[in-house]
Every structure is written in structure tokens, then in C-alpha cells.
XYZ file of C-alpha atoms in Angstrom:
523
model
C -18.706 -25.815 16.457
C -20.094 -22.215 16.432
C -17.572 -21.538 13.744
C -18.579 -23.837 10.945
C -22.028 -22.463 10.629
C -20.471 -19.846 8.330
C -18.396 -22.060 6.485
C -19.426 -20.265 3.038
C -19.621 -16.229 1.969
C -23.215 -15.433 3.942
C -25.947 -13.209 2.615
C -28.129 -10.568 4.768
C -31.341 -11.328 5.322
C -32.108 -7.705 3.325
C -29.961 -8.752 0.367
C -30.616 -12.894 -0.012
C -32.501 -11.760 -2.750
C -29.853 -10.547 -4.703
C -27.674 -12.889 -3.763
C -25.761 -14.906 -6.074
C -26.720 -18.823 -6.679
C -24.873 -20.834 -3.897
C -23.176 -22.935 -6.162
C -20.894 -19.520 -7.208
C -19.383 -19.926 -4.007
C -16.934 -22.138 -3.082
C -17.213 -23.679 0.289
C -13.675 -22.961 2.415
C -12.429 -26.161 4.095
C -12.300 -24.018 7.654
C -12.096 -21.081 9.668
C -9.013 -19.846 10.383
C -8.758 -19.645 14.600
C -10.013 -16.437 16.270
C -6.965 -14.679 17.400
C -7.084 -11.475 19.843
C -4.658 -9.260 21.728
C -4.918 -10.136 25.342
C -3.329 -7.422 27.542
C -2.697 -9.392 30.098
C 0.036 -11.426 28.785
C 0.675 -8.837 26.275
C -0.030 -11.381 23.148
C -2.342 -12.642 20.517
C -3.972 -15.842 21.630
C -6.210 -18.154 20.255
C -10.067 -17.618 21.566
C -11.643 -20.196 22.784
C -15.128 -19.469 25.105
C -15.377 -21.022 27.894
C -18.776 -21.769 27.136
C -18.393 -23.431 23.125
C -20.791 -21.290 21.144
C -21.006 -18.437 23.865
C -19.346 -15.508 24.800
C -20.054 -13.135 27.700
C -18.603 -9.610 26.986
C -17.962 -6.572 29.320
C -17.035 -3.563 28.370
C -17.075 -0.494 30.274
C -19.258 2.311 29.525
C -19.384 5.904 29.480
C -19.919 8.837 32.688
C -22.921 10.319 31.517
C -22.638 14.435 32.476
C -21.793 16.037 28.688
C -21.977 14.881 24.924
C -19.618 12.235 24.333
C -16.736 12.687 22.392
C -15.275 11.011 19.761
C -12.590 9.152 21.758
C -15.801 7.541 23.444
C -17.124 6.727 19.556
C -13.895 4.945 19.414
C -14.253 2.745 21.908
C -17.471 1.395 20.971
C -16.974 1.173 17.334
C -13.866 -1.264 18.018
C -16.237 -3.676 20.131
C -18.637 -3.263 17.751
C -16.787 -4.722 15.254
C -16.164 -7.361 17.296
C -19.471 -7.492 18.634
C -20.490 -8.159 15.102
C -17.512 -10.476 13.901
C -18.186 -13.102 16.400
C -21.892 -12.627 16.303
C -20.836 -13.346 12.392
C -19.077 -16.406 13.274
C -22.256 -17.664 15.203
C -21.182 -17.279 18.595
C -24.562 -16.355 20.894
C -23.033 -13.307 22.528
C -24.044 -11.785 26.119
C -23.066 -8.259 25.386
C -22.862 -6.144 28.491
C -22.201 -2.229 28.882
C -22.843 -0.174 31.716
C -23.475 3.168 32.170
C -21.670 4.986 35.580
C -24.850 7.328 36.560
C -23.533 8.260 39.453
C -19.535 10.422 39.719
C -18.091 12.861 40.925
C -18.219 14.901 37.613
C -22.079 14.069 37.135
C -22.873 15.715 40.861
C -20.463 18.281 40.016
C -22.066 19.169 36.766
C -25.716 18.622 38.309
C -25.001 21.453 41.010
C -23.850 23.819 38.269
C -26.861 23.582 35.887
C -29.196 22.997 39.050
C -30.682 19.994 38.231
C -30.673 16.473 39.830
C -27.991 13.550 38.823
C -30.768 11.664 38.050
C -31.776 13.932 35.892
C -28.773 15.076 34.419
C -27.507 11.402 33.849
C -30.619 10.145 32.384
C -30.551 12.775 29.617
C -26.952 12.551 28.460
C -27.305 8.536 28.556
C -30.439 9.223 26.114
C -27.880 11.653 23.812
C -25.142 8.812 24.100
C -27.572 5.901 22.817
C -28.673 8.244 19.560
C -25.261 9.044 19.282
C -24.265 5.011 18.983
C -27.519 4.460 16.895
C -25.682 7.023 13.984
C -22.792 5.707 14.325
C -24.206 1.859 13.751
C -23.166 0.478 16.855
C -25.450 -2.662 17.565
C -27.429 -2.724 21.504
C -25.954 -4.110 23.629
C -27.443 -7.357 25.217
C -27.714 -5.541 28.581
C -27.317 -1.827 29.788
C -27.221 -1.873 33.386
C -26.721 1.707 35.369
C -25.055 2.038 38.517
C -28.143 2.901 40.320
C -29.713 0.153 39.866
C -26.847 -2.113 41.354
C -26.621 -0.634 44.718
C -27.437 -4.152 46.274
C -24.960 -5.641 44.228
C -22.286 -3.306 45.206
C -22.740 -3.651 48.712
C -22.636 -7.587 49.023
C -19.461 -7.425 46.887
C -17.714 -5.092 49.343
C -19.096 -7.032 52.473
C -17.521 -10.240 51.070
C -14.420 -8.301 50.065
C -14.348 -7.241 53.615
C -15.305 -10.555 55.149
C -12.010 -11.790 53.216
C -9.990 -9.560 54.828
C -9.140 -7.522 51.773
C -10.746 -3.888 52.425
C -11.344 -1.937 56.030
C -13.734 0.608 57.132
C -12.887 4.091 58.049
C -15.097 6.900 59.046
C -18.171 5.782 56.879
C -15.579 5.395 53.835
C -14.444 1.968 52.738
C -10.989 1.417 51.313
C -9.312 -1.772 49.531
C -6.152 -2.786 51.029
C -3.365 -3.130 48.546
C -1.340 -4.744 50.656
C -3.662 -7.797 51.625
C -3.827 -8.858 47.562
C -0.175 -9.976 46.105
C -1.563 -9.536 42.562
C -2.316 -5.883 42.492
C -0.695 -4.560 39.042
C -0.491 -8.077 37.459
C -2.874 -6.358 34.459
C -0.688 -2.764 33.707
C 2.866 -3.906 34.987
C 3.127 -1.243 37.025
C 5.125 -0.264 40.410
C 3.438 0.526 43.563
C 5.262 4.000 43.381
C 3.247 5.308 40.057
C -0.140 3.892 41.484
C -1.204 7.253 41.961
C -1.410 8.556 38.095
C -4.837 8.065 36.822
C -6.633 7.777 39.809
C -10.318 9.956 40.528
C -8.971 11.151 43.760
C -6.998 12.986 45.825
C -4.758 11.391 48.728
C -6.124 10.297 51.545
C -3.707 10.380 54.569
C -6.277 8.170 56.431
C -5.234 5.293 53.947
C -3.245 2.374 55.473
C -1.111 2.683 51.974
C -1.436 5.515 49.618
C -2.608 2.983 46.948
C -5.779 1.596 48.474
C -8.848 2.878 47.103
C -12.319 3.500 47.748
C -15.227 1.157 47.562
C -17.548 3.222 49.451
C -17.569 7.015 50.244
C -19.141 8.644 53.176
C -22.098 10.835 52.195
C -21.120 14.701 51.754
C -23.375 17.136 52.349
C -25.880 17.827 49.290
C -24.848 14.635 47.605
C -27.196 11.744 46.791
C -26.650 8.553 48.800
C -27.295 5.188 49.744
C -27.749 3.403 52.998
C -24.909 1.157 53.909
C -23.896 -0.976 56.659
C -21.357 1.912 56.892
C -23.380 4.945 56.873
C -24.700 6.627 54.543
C -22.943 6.657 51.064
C -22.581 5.839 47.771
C -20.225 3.208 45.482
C -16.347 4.107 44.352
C -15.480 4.295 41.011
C -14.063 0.701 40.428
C -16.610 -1.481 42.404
C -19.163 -1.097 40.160
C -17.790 -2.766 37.021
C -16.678 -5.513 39.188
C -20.564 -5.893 40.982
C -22.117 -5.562 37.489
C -20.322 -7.893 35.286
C -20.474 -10.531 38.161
C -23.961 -10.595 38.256
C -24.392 -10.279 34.133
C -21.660 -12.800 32.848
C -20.557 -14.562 36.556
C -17.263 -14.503 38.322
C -15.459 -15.638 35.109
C -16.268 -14.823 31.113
C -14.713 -14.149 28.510
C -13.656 -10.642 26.963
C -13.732 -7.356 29.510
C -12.781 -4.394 27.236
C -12.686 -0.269 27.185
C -9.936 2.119 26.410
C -6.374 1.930 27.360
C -6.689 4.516 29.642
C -8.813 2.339 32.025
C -5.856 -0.570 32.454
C -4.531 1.595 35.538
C -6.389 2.162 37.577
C -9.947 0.995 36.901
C -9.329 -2.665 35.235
C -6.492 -3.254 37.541
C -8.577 -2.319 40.857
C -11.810 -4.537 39.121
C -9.589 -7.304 38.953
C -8.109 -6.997 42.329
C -11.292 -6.641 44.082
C -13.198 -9.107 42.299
C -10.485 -11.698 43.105
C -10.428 -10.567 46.847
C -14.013 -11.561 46.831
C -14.059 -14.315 44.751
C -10.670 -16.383 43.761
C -11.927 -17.928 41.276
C -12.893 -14.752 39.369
C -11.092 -14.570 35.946
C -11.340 -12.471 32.625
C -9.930 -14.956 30.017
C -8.989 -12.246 27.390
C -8.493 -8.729 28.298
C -8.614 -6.305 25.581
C -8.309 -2.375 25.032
C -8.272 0.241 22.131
C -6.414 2.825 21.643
C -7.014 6.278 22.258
C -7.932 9.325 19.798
C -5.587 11.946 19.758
C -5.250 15.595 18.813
C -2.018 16.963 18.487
C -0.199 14.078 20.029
C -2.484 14.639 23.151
C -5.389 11.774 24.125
C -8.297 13.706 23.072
C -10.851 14.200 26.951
C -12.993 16.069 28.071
C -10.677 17.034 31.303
C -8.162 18.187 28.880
C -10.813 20.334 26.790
C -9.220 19.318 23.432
C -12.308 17.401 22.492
C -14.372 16.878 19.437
C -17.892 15.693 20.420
C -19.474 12.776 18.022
C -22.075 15.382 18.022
C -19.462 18.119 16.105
C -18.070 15.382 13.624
C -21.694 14.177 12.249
C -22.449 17.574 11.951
C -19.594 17.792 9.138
C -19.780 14.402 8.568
C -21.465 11.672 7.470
C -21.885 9.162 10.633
C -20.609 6.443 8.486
C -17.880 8.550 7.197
C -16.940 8.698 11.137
C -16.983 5.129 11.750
C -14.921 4.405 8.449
C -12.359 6.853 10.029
C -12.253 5.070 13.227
C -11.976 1.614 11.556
C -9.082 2.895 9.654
C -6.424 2.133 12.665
C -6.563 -0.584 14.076
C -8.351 -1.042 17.490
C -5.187 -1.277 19.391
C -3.440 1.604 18.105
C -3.958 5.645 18.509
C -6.393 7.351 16.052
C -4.585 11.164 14.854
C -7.477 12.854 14.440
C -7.163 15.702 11.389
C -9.456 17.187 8.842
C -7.682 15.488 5.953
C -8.323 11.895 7.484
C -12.153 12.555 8.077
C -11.987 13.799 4.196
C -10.233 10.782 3.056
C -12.853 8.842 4.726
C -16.102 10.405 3.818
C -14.434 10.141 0.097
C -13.649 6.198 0.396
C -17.386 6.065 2.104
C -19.045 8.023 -1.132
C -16.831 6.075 -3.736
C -18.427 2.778 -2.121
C -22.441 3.713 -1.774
C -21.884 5.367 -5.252
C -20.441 1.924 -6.772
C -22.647 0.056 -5.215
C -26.013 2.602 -6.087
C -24.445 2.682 -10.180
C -24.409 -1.754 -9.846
C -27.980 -1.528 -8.479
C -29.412 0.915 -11.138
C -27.258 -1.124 -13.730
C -28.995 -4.727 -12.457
C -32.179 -3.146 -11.925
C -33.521 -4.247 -15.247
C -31.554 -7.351 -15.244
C -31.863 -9.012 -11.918
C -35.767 -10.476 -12.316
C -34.814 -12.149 -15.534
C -33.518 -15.049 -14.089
C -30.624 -17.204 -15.660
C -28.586 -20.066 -15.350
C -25.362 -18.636 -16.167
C -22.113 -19.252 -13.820
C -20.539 -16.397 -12.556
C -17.465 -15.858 -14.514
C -14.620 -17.463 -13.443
C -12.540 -14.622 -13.140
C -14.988 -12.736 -10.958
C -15.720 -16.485 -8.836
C -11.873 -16.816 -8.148
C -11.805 -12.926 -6.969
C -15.036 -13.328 -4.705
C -13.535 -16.183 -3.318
C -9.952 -14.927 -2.614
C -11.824 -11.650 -1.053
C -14.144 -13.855 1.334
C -10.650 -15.702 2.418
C -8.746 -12.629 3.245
C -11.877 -10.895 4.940
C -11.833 -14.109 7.422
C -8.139 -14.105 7.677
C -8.139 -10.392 8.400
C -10.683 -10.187 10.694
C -9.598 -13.338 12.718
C -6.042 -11.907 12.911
C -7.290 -9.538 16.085
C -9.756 -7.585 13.723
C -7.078 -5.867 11.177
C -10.296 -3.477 10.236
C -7.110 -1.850 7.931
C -7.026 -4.343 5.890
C -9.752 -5.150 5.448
C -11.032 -1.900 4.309
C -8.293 -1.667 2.042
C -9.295 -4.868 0.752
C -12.891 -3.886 -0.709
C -10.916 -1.929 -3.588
C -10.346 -4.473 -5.570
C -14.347 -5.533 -5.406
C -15.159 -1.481 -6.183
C -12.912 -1.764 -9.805
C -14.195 -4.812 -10.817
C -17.844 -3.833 -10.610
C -16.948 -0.591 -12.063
C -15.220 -2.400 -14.730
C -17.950 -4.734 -15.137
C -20.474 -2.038 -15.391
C -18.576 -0.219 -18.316
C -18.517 -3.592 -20.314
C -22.112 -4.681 -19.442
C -22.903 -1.829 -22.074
C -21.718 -3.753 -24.642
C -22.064 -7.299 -23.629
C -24.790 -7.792 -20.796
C -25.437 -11.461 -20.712
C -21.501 -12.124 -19.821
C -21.506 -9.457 -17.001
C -24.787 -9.697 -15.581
C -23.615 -12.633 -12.896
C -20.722 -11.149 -12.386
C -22.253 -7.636 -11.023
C -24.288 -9.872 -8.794
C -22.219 -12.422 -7.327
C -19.859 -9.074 -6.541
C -22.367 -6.217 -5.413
C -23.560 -9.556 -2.766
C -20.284 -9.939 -1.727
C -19.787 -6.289 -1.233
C -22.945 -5.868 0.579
C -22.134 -8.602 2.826
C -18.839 -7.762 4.371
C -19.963 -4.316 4.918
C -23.155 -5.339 6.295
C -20.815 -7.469 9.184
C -18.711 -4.514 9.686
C -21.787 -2.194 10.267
C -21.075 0.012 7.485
C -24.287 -0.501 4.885
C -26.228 2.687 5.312
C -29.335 2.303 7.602
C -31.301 4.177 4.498
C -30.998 3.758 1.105
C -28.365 4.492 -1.163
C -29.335 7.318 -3.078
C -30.321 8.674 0.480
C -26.772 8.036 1.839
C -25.564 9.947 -1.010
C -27.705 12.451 -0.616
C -26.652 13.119 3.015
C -23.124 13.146 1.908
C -23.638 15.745 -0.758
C -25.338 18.225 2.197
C -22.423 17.371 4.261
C -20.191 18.097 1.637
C -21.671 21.532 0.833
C -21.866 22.264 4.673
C -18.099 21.969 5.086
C -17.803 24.122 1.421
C -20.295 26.533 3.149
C -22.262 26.476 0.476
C -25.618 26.288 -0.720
C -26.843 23.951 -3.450
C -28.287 26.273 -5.537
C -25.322 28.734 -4.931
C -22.915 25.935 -6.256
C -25.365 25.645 -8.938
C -24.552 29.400 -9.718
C -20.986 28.822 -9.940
C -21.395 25.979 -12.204
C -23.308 27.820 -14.316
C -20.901 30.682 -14.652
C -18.466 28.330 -15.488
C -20.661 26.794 -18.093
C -20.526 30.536 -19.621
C -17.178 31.023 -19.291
C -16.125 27.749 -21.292
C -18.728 28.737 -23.595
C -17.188 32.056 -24.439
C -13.357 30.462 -24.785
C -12.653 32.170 -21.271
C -10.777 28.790 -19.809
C -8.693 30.898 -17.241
C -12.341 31.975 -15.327
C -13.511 28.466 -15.864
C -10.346 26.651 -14.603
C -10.364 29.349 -12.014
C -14.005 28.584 -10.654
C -13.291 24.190 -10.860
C -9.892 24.774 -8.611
C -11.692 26.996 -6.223
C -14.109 24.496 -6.033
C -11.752 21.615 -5.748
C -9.959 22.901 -2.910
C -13.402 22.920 -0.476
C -13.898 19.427 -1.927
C -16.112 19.894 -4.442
C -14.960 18.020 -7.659
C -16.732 19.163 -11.140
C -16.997 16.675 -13.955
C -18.464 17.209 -17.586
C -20.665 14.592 -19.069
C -22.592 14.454 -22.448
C -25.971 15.386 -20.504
C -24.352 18.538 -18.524
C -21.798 19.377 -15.575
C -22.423 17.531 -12.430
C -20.509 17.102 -9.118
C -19.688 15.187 -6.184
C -17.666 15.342 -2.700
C -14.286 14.734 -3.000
C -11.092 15.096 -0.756
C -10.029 18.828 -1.018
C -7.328 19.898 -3.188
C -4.902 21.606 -1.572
């Protein structure tokens, strides 16, 4: 079973070193079973592959004409995470996410700026992949563009049309609702709403208002593709159906993307891959849920948009994907200052526990000793790796899990203060919990690519960027304050810390001098 290879609390390849010995662990009897939301029958179900050990994954991919925004960054941090998870659990995953290089809005936006759609969507696909490599996300397996699937495209609609499903009109090619029973077995909806959502206007050539396109006859100054119908070039649906056919085959296992693309795009992919091929079948159908602003989906049409580009310039990429990880995958994100804040301050408490335990073991960790970890810290580790598993096989309650790495951050902390006085009985204890810190995050994507102390760096600037400040003009401040305490003047000193606090920077007095650090902003 792909499951039992990680039977026992794993270690990174970058931290097996510091791992503790594997008899610390306990091994658990099993995994629990793999549960996800399938919106097709609206429930959690068990997952099983229908290849054991393998799992073939679609999930749509972004329109490549502007930077992409943070309800995109949403999207593909949730099947990241479960990208990772089941990679975690040993499954060999086929990951597949395509990229829609050819749109209405790309030729649109490609006329204003004068430039080619080739152009145009080859250099916003370039910003989207540095965009996912801050943010963590892993490759996926394959990348395919619509460009490149022309071929594909057009044997899909030929056999769509050989079955009777679609008809030709004027160099355009439309699917018939009518011919397919199923249509709207995915969203639930009526025939009367079908036209919410949809790319484009109404078509009084259509047999039925619903039917869509699969082709569309060239227009002048648009690129295009020879077809058995004209010129032209694909629809917006037939592509995802074309692609994942030829990655994963006519039936695999997870198809995924926002809500938003249940009606119409994942409801006309399933009908027309069906019409083509009956035996066509998504076993588990899952979406996310959207980022909002204002009780409003957060798009680009709409213009209430934050690019991922505008966050990381604030803050910390991590501190973004922490915030997105925060809800759970299935349910809306409210987007706000304060919740970013939150999250870069969780994300700073974590590298900064984690950077004091490594400094702390530093001189420790080569000696070498024989010593079990404490039983108190064993039974914790334990209990942690146990509700990690359960969490994350419940349909990926990132919530809880998050939550759940508190405990872990007091007891090192606590451990930390007492190795001062007694190292040999805390020594272990820091290790066997730092690894099983490390770990966990490392699955969930959220160790820093750099070091530590560099992480923390970067969210000091951050921090100072959203304070509009300079270090060395904080340093000023501080030192003013240092003067006023020095000459009994509290109410200038006080005055100076609270001013501070509320852009979130939080002053603290130690024997060696004043230092500081980011912290949520007082309000």
C-alpha cells in the first residue's frame, strides 16, 4: 500500500541530520483513510486511486494576459497542499496544470499594448511561474499550453461530432445541450440559469441558448488555426477536456480549480468529454473557495483585485501562503490587513522559535548521546504526528493543523529556557521537537527556501516597509527613547513604544540593549 510507507513521523532529506534517533518515535498502527470533498455528490469520500499508488491530477490553470491575483494564489496553494500531502503519503502523482494561452481577454489585451498573444501570453505565464515559485508551490508534473494542443482539440470535437453531440454552423462549432441528458449533473443547476458565468454573449444561431462553443470562426486580426471547419481557433471549455485526456486518459482521479469554474467550465468539460467518450469519468471532483474583498469574489473583471505581486511586496511570501492556509480550501478567504498581520506574526513567531532551538543545539547537537527523549516531550511528538495525519486526511483541515504547531512552539521555548540550567535533560528533547517541527512544515511547504536568519531578515524589511520606515530611522526613535527613559521622561518614552506598536513594531528591553521585532499592530 502507498500509505504504509510513512507509517512513522518522516524526516527531510535537509534535516535527517538532525533528526531524532528512530527509536523516539513510536510507530502508529495505520493511516487513517484519505478523505476529500467530492463536489459531485456533495460529500467527503474515502480516496481510493484507481491506479493503487498513483494519482493523476488536473487542475485548471490560469489566462495568462495580467499579474495574477491573489484569488489565483489561492487556488494553487490549496492543491499544493494536497499536491504535497499525498506525495507525503507516497502516492507517485501525475500533476497536470495548463495554461489557456489563447482568450478572448489575452487578444483583447494584445491589441491594446500592440504586441502579439504569443507574446503577451508567454510573458505573463513566465510572471505567474515566479509568482508560484515565492509562494512555494511545487511544479507541476506537466504544464501543457493551449497552443500546443490544437491537434488534440480538434480530434476531440470531430469525435464529439461524429457522436452526434455538437453541429457546425458558419465555421463555428457548438455543443448541443440537448443531445447529452447529463448536462448540470456537476453544479445542480436548471437549464434556465445556464447563462450566468458563461465567456459569451448569446448567440441566436444556437439550436438552444445553452450550447456552447467548441470552435469559433476566425475574426478578422485574430490568430487562428486551420480546421476542418474553417479557419479558427478552440472554445473556452474544450481545451481542459483535450488536455487532461491526453495527460491522465479518459478517467483519473482528482480534476480541481476554483468554485467559480463548476458552471460553466467543469460542467461543459464533463459533458463534452462524455459525448466523446462514455466512459470518461473524474472520480473526485474538488474546488476551493474563493478570496473575497468586501463580501465580493476578489477578479480581475470586477477590478477589486490584489495582485500576489502587491501582497509580497508587503509581505512575506510565506506570510501569504500561511494566510491562505488559514481557511480551509473549501471555504471563502476575507481578505483584510489585520489577517495578513496575524499571519506574517504566527510566520515570524515560528522561524524565530525554530532559529533560537538551532542556535541553542548548535553547540550541542555533534556531541552525540544515548539519552531517550523525555517522555513527556515523546508522548507530545507523538500525539502531534497523530493529529497532523488525522487533520490532514480529514479533507486537508490546513486550520487545524496550523493551530496545532502551538503547542510544539511552547514546548521548545520552554525547553530552551530550562536547557540553561539543566542541558543534558533538554538537549533530546529540543531535537526530537525542532525535527518534528521542521517536518510537518516542510510537507505543508512552509520551511523557508533560505535560511532562517534570512527569513527573518526579510520579515523585518517587510515589516519596516509597511511602518514606512527606515532601519536606521527606527534606530533613531529607539534611541530617543533610550534618552527619554534615561532622563525619568516615561510619558515621551511610552509615547514613542505605542506609536511604534500601532505600525507593528513591538520594542522589548533586554540586559544587552533595546531590540525589536514585527508584530501585529496595536490598534
Amino acid at each position: 500500500m502507498a500509505e504504509e510507507a510513512q507509517a512513522t513521523p518522516p524526516t527531510t532529506v535537509a534535516e535527517e541530520a538532525q533528526a531524532p534517533p528512530p527509536t523516539t518515535v513510536a510507530k502508529a498502527k495505520a493511516l487513517p483513510q484519505l478523505q476529500l470533498f467530492n463536489s459531485m455528490t456533495k460529500t467527503k469520500e474515502p480516496f481510493q486511486p484507481r491506479v493503487e499508488g498513483k494519482v493523476g491530477m488536473y487542475v485548471c490553470g490560469v489566462t495568462p494576459y495580467d499579474f495574477s491575483h491573489i484569488g489565483h494564489a489561492r487556488a494553487y496553494v490549496a492543491f499544493d497542499v494536497l499536491y504535497r500531502y499525498l506525495k507525503f503519503l507516497g502516492y507517485e502523482v501525475e500533476y497536470v496544470r495548463n495554461f489557456t494561452d489563447i482568450d478572448d481577454k489575452i487578444i483583447r489585451r494584445a491589441n491594446e499594448r500592440g504586441e502579439t498573444v504569443t507574446s503577451l501570453s508567454s510573458r505573463f505565464i513566465n510572471e505567474f511561474l515566479l509568482d508560484m515559485t515565492e509562494l512555494q508551490c511545487l511544479p507541476p508534473t506537466s504544464e501543457p499550453r493551449v497552443t500546443d494542443h490544437i491537434q488534440h482539440i480538434l480530434d476531440l470535437i470531430t469525435k464529439i461530432m461524429e457522436n452526434g453531440k455538437a453541429y457546425a454552423m458558419e465555421g463555428d462549432v457548438y455543443f448541443s445541450v440537448d443531445s447529452f441528458p447529463e448536462y448540470l449533473s456537476l453544479s445542480g443547476r436548471k437549464l434556465d440559469q445556464n447563462q450566468a458565468g458563461a465567456r459569451v454573449a448569446f448567440d441566436t444561431r444556437k439550436r438552444n441558448p445553452a450550447d456552447f462553443a467548441l470552435w469559433k470562426a476566425a475574426k478578422e486580426g485574430e490568430p487562428f488555426w486551420d480546421s476542418p471547419w474553417g479557419h479558427g481557433r478552440p472554445g473556452w471549455h474544450i481545451e481542459c477536456s483535450a488536455m487532461s485526456a491526453h495527460y491522465l486518459g479518459h478517467v483519473f482521479d482528482i480534476h480541481g480549480g476554483g468554485k467559480d469554474l463548476i458552471f460553466p467550465h467543469h460542467e461543459n468539460e464533463l459533458a463534452q468529454s462524455r459525448a466523446a467518450y462514455p466512459e470518461s469519468e473524474v472520480k473526485c471532483w474538488m474546488h476551493n473557495g474563493f478570496v473575497n474583498k468586501d463580501d465580493k469574489k476578489m477578479a480581475k473583471s470586477d477590478n477589486n483585485f490584489f495582485t500576489i505581486r502587491d501582497i509580497i511586496a508587503l509581505y512575506h511570501p510565506m506570510a501569504l501562503r500561511f494566510f491562505l492556509m488559514r481557511t480551509h480550501y473549501r471555504s471563502d478567504v476575507n481578505h483584510s490587513d489585520k489577517a495578513l498581520e496575524i499571519a506574517s506574526d504566527r510566520v515570524y513567531y515560528i522561524y524565530q522559535t525554530l532559529s533560537d532551538c538551532e542556535e541553542a543545539l548548535a553547540i550541542h547537537r555533534q556531541e552525540g548521546t544515548s539519552a531517550p527523549v523525555p517522555a513527556e516531550e515523546q508522548k507530545m511528538i507523538e500525539e502531534h504526528h497523530k493529529a497532523f495525519l488525522d487533520d490532514m486526511s480529514d479533507d486537508l483541515k490546513t486550520t487545524d493543523v496550523l493551530d496545532g504547531f502551538m503547542n510544539l512552539l511552547k514546548a521548545i521555548n520552554s525547553n530552551l529556557t530550562d536547557l540553561k540550567k539543566q542541558p543534558a535533560d533538554h538537549i533530546q528533547a529540543l531535537i526530537a521537537l525542532e525535527a518534528e517541527l521542521k517536518d510537518k512544515l516542510s510537507i505543508l511547504g512552509l520551511m523557508p527556501p533560505s535560511s532562517l536568519a534570512e527569513a527573518l531578515k526579510q520579515l523585518k524589511d517587510k515589516a519596516l516597509k509597511r511602518a514606512g520606515l527606515t532601519e536606521e530611522e527606527l534606530q533613531e526613535q529607539i534611541e530617543q527613547r533610550n534618552v527619554a527613559r534615561k532622563n525619568k521622561q516615561f510619558e515621551v518614552s511610552d509615547r514613542i513604544r505605542r506609536d511604534l506598536a500601532t505600525k507593528g513594531i513591538a520594542l522589548m528591553d533586554e540586559p544587552s540593549g533595546t531590540v525589536w521585532r514585527p508584530s501585529e499592530p496595536e490598534s
